[in-house]
Amino acid sequence: MTRSIVALLATVLVIFTGIKVIPVFFPAYEIDHSQLTFDFITSLVLGIAIFSLGYGAWATRRLRKELKARSSAHSEALALAQHDPLTGLPNRRRLLEAFADLTYEVKPDCFRAVMMLDLDGFKPINDVYGHSFGDNLLRSFADRLAETLGKEGIVARLGGDEFAIVSPVFKEKSEAAGFARRLITRINDRFEFGNRQISIGSGIGIALYPHDGHAITELLRRADIALYRAKSSGRSTYRFFEVDMDASILHRTLLEQRLRHAISEHEVKAYYQPILDMDSGRIAGFEALARWTDTDFGNVPPLQFIPIAEDCGIISELTQHLLEDACKVAATWPDDLYLSFNLSPVQLQDPALPVQISAILQKFGFPPSRLVLEITETSLLKNPESAKRILTELTEAGISIALDDFGAGHSSLSYLRDFPIKKVKIDKSFTERMLEDKQCAAIVEAILVLSKGLDIDAVAEGIEESAVHDALNSNGCHYGQGFLYAAAVSSDEASLLLASQVDGRLPFSEKIDAA
């Protein structure tokens, strides 16, 4: 542009100089100054016009390029603003905008399902394996959702491990249920990342448009409520929204808030239920059990607050507090008594667990040989390789491992062969009915024979009658636990139980004889 202006001025200067110089060098040359001036002005105006036309064309072209670049940048920015950068899925904003188009032509006898999903136990997986592994897992999870859905709906990532789906148009509720089952089946397939394999689950909450609402925000809220119900019903299942869920989810939300506060203030306490040596009649050890009494909710059962702690990712903090309290108390017991403590399945995915437990034992001077860690069969199913590695480290440190609720789950005998199990706890559902149900009695007897053959201790849970005590003892069961002996009690009451043993036997034996 600058060069063009300079060129135009140079041209004008040359013409002007020519008008002045020619008469000087050529006096005889007659010049019509008025005509020359007119020609000069005409040339100048014409030059300016040509220059202006050229400049206008150049400016217009440049403006078009700039507008195109800005439009492309705006489209790119809009796409980024409406999509999740990690998975490439639409985000919440895009979902809210697209929902009106998805529901515009839904016929009166049809519906679309709005589904909420999240990954079971994603936080501990992310913490244990790292954020890069967690990101890969989220991307693979998103791909499976999009693949299963196809092009007749939309999958969106709402944030973290939360995803939403607007399904294809369905006519029957059974179609939505079938679609949810297909999603769960696909999600349950193992994820493979190099040499590492991992299995996860996902609950699904479902709200129906227009039956459960017309606004996408309300449908998402109700689907989220149904998701909470699905997760509390078991692993990898789905639930449709029901009106009475609103009250229950409010209760759970309040309970979660109070639980977080209770854990931070150490209000969840360890109580101790005695484990009896049936041969001697004396206490062999205690199982530490979590107990929580809230000012508003009263006594909250562990079956309610433990799953909440696992879902919210605060189970490790709770376990640490309880184990510290239990080891501090158990260190005051006689040296021949052991402490039994429950581990959450989530914690068997944490490679740092053995180090954390060893640090707690050292802190309170509690010998590893007096600690028994109880695990469930489901904790072995989730990631067997990781569980075996962690359990091996624990046993090498001198800690014993007990398989809890044996007989009630998958009860694979390979667990007893492949994992360092030193005790099995017979599930109370068998001991409670063994006197009336021949099948239960046969299962109990088989477990006792198996434990004897494998040189593994057996502990029978749920003993509430003296006749059950006698039957178990006669069948070779050496250890028992249940209300017949004592309920879970505070640390002070546990000390009183130990002091109340007469000639080395717990006073309950009088109840048995009297019964």
mmCIF file with all atom_site columns, N, CA and C in Angstrom, residues 46 124 150 250 353 374 379 390 416 498 506:
data_model
loop_
_atom_site.group_PDB
_atom_site.id
_atom_site.type_symbol
_atom_site.label_atom_id
_atom_site.label_alt_id
_atom_site.label_comp_id
_atom_site.label_asym_id
_atom_site.label_entity_id
_atom_site.label_seq_id
_atom_site.pdbx_PDB_ins_code
_atom_site.Cartn_x
_atom_site.Cartn_y
_atom_site.Cartn_z
_atom_site.occupancy
_atom_site.B_iso_or_equiv
_atom_site.pdbx_formal_charge
_atom_site.auth_seq_id
_atom_site.auth_comp_id
_atom_site.auth_asym_id
_atom_site.auth_atom_id
_atom_site.pdbx_PDB_model_num
ATOM 1  N N  . LEU A 1 46  ? -7.250  10.795  -13.028 1.00 0.00 ? 46  LEU A N  1
ATOM 2  C CA . LEU A 1 46  ? -7.385  9.445   -13.554 1.00 0.00 ? 46  LEU A CA 1
ATOM 3  C C  . LEU A 1 46  ? -6.476  8.468   -12.789 1.00 0.00 ? 46  LEU A C  1
ATOM 4  N N  . PRO A 1 124 ? -10.387 -44.315 42.644  1.00 0.00 ? 124 PRO A N  1
ATOM 5  C CA . PRO A 1 124 ? -9.216  -45.086 43.073  1.00 0.00 ? 124 PRO A CA 1
ATOM 6  C C  . PRO A 1 124 ? -8.387  -45.617 41.913  1.00 0.00 ? 124 PRO A C  1
ATOM 7  N N  . GLY A 1 150 ? -24.782 -45.688 18.332  1.00 0.00 ? 150 GLY A N  1
ATOM 8  C CA . GLY A 1 150 ? -24.966 -45.444 16.904  1.00 0.00 ? 150 GLY A CA 1
ATOM 9  C C  . GLY A 1 150 ? -25.261 -43.979 16.631  1.00 0.00 ? 150 GLY A C  1
ATOM 10 N N  . LEU A 1 250 ? -32.596 -37.603 48.369  1.00 0.00 ? 250 LEU A N  1
ATOM 11 C CA . LEU A 1 250 ? -32.350 -36.483 49.279  1.00 0.00 ? 250 LEU A CA 1
ATOM 12 C C  . LEU A 1 250 ? -31.754 -37.007 50.587  1.00 0.00 ? 250 LEU A C  1
ATOM 13 N N  . LEU A 1 353 ? -1.172  -49.852 49.556  1.00 0.00 ? 353 LEU A N  1
ATOM 14 C CA . LEU A 1 353 ? -1.857  -50.350 50.755  1.00 0.00 ? 353 LEU A CA 1
ATOM 15 C C  . LEU A 1 353 ? -0.917  -51.060 51.731  1.00 0.00 ? 353 LEU A C  1
ATOM 16 N N  . GLU A 1 374 ? -9.564  -59.045 56.606  1.00 0.00 ? 374 GLU A N  1
ATOM 17 C CA . GLU A 1 374 ? -10.649 -59.777 55.962  1.00 0.00 ? 374 GLU A CA 1
ATOM 18 C C  . GLU A 1 374 ? -10.975 -59.145 54.616  1.00 0.00 ? 374 GLU A C  1
ATOM 19 N N  . SER A 1 379 ? -13.714 -58.682 45.874  1.00 0.00 ? 379 SER A N  1
ATOM 20 C CA . SER A 1 379 ? -12.485 -57.902 45.766  1.00 0.00 ? 379 SER A CA 1
ATOM 21 C C  . SER A 1 379 ? -11.422 -58.652 44.968  1.00 0.00 ? 379 SER A C  1
ATOM 22 N N  . ILE A 1 390 ? -0.797  -57.510 45.992  1.00 0.00 ? 390 ILE A N  1
ATOM 23 C CA . ILE A 1 390 ? -0.934  -56.772 47.250  1.00 0.00 ? 390 ILE A CA 1
ATOM 24 C C  . ILE A 1 390 ? -1.041  -57.726 48.434  1.00 0.00 ? 390 ILE A C  1
ATOM 25 N N  . LEU A 1 416 ? -8.578  -70.292 47.285  1.00 0.00 ? 416 LEU A N  1
ATOM 26 C CA . LEU A 1 416 ? -7.820  -70.868 48.389  1.00 0.00 ? 416 LEU A CA 1
ATOM 27 C C  . LEU A 1 416 ? -6.475  -71.414 47.919  1.00 0.00 ? 416 LEU A C  1
ATOM 28 N N  . LEU A 1 498 ? -12.938 -59.144 78.419  1.00 0.00 ? 498 LEU A N  1
ATOM 29 C CA . LEU A 1 498 ? -11.714 -59.895 78.681  1.00 0.00 ? 498 LEU A CA 1
ATOM 30 C C  . LEU A 1 498 ? -11.540 -60.139 80.182  1.00 0.00 ? 498 LEU A C  1
ATOM 31 N N  . LEU A 1 506 ? -15.431 -67.331 78.725  1.00 0.00 ? 506 LEU A N  1
ATOM 32 C CA . LEU A 1 506 ? -16.398 -66.233 78.703  1.00 0.00 ? 506 LEU A CA 1
ATOM 33 C C  . LEU A 1 506 ? -17.682 -66.675 79.400  1.00 0.00 ? 506 LEU A C  1
#
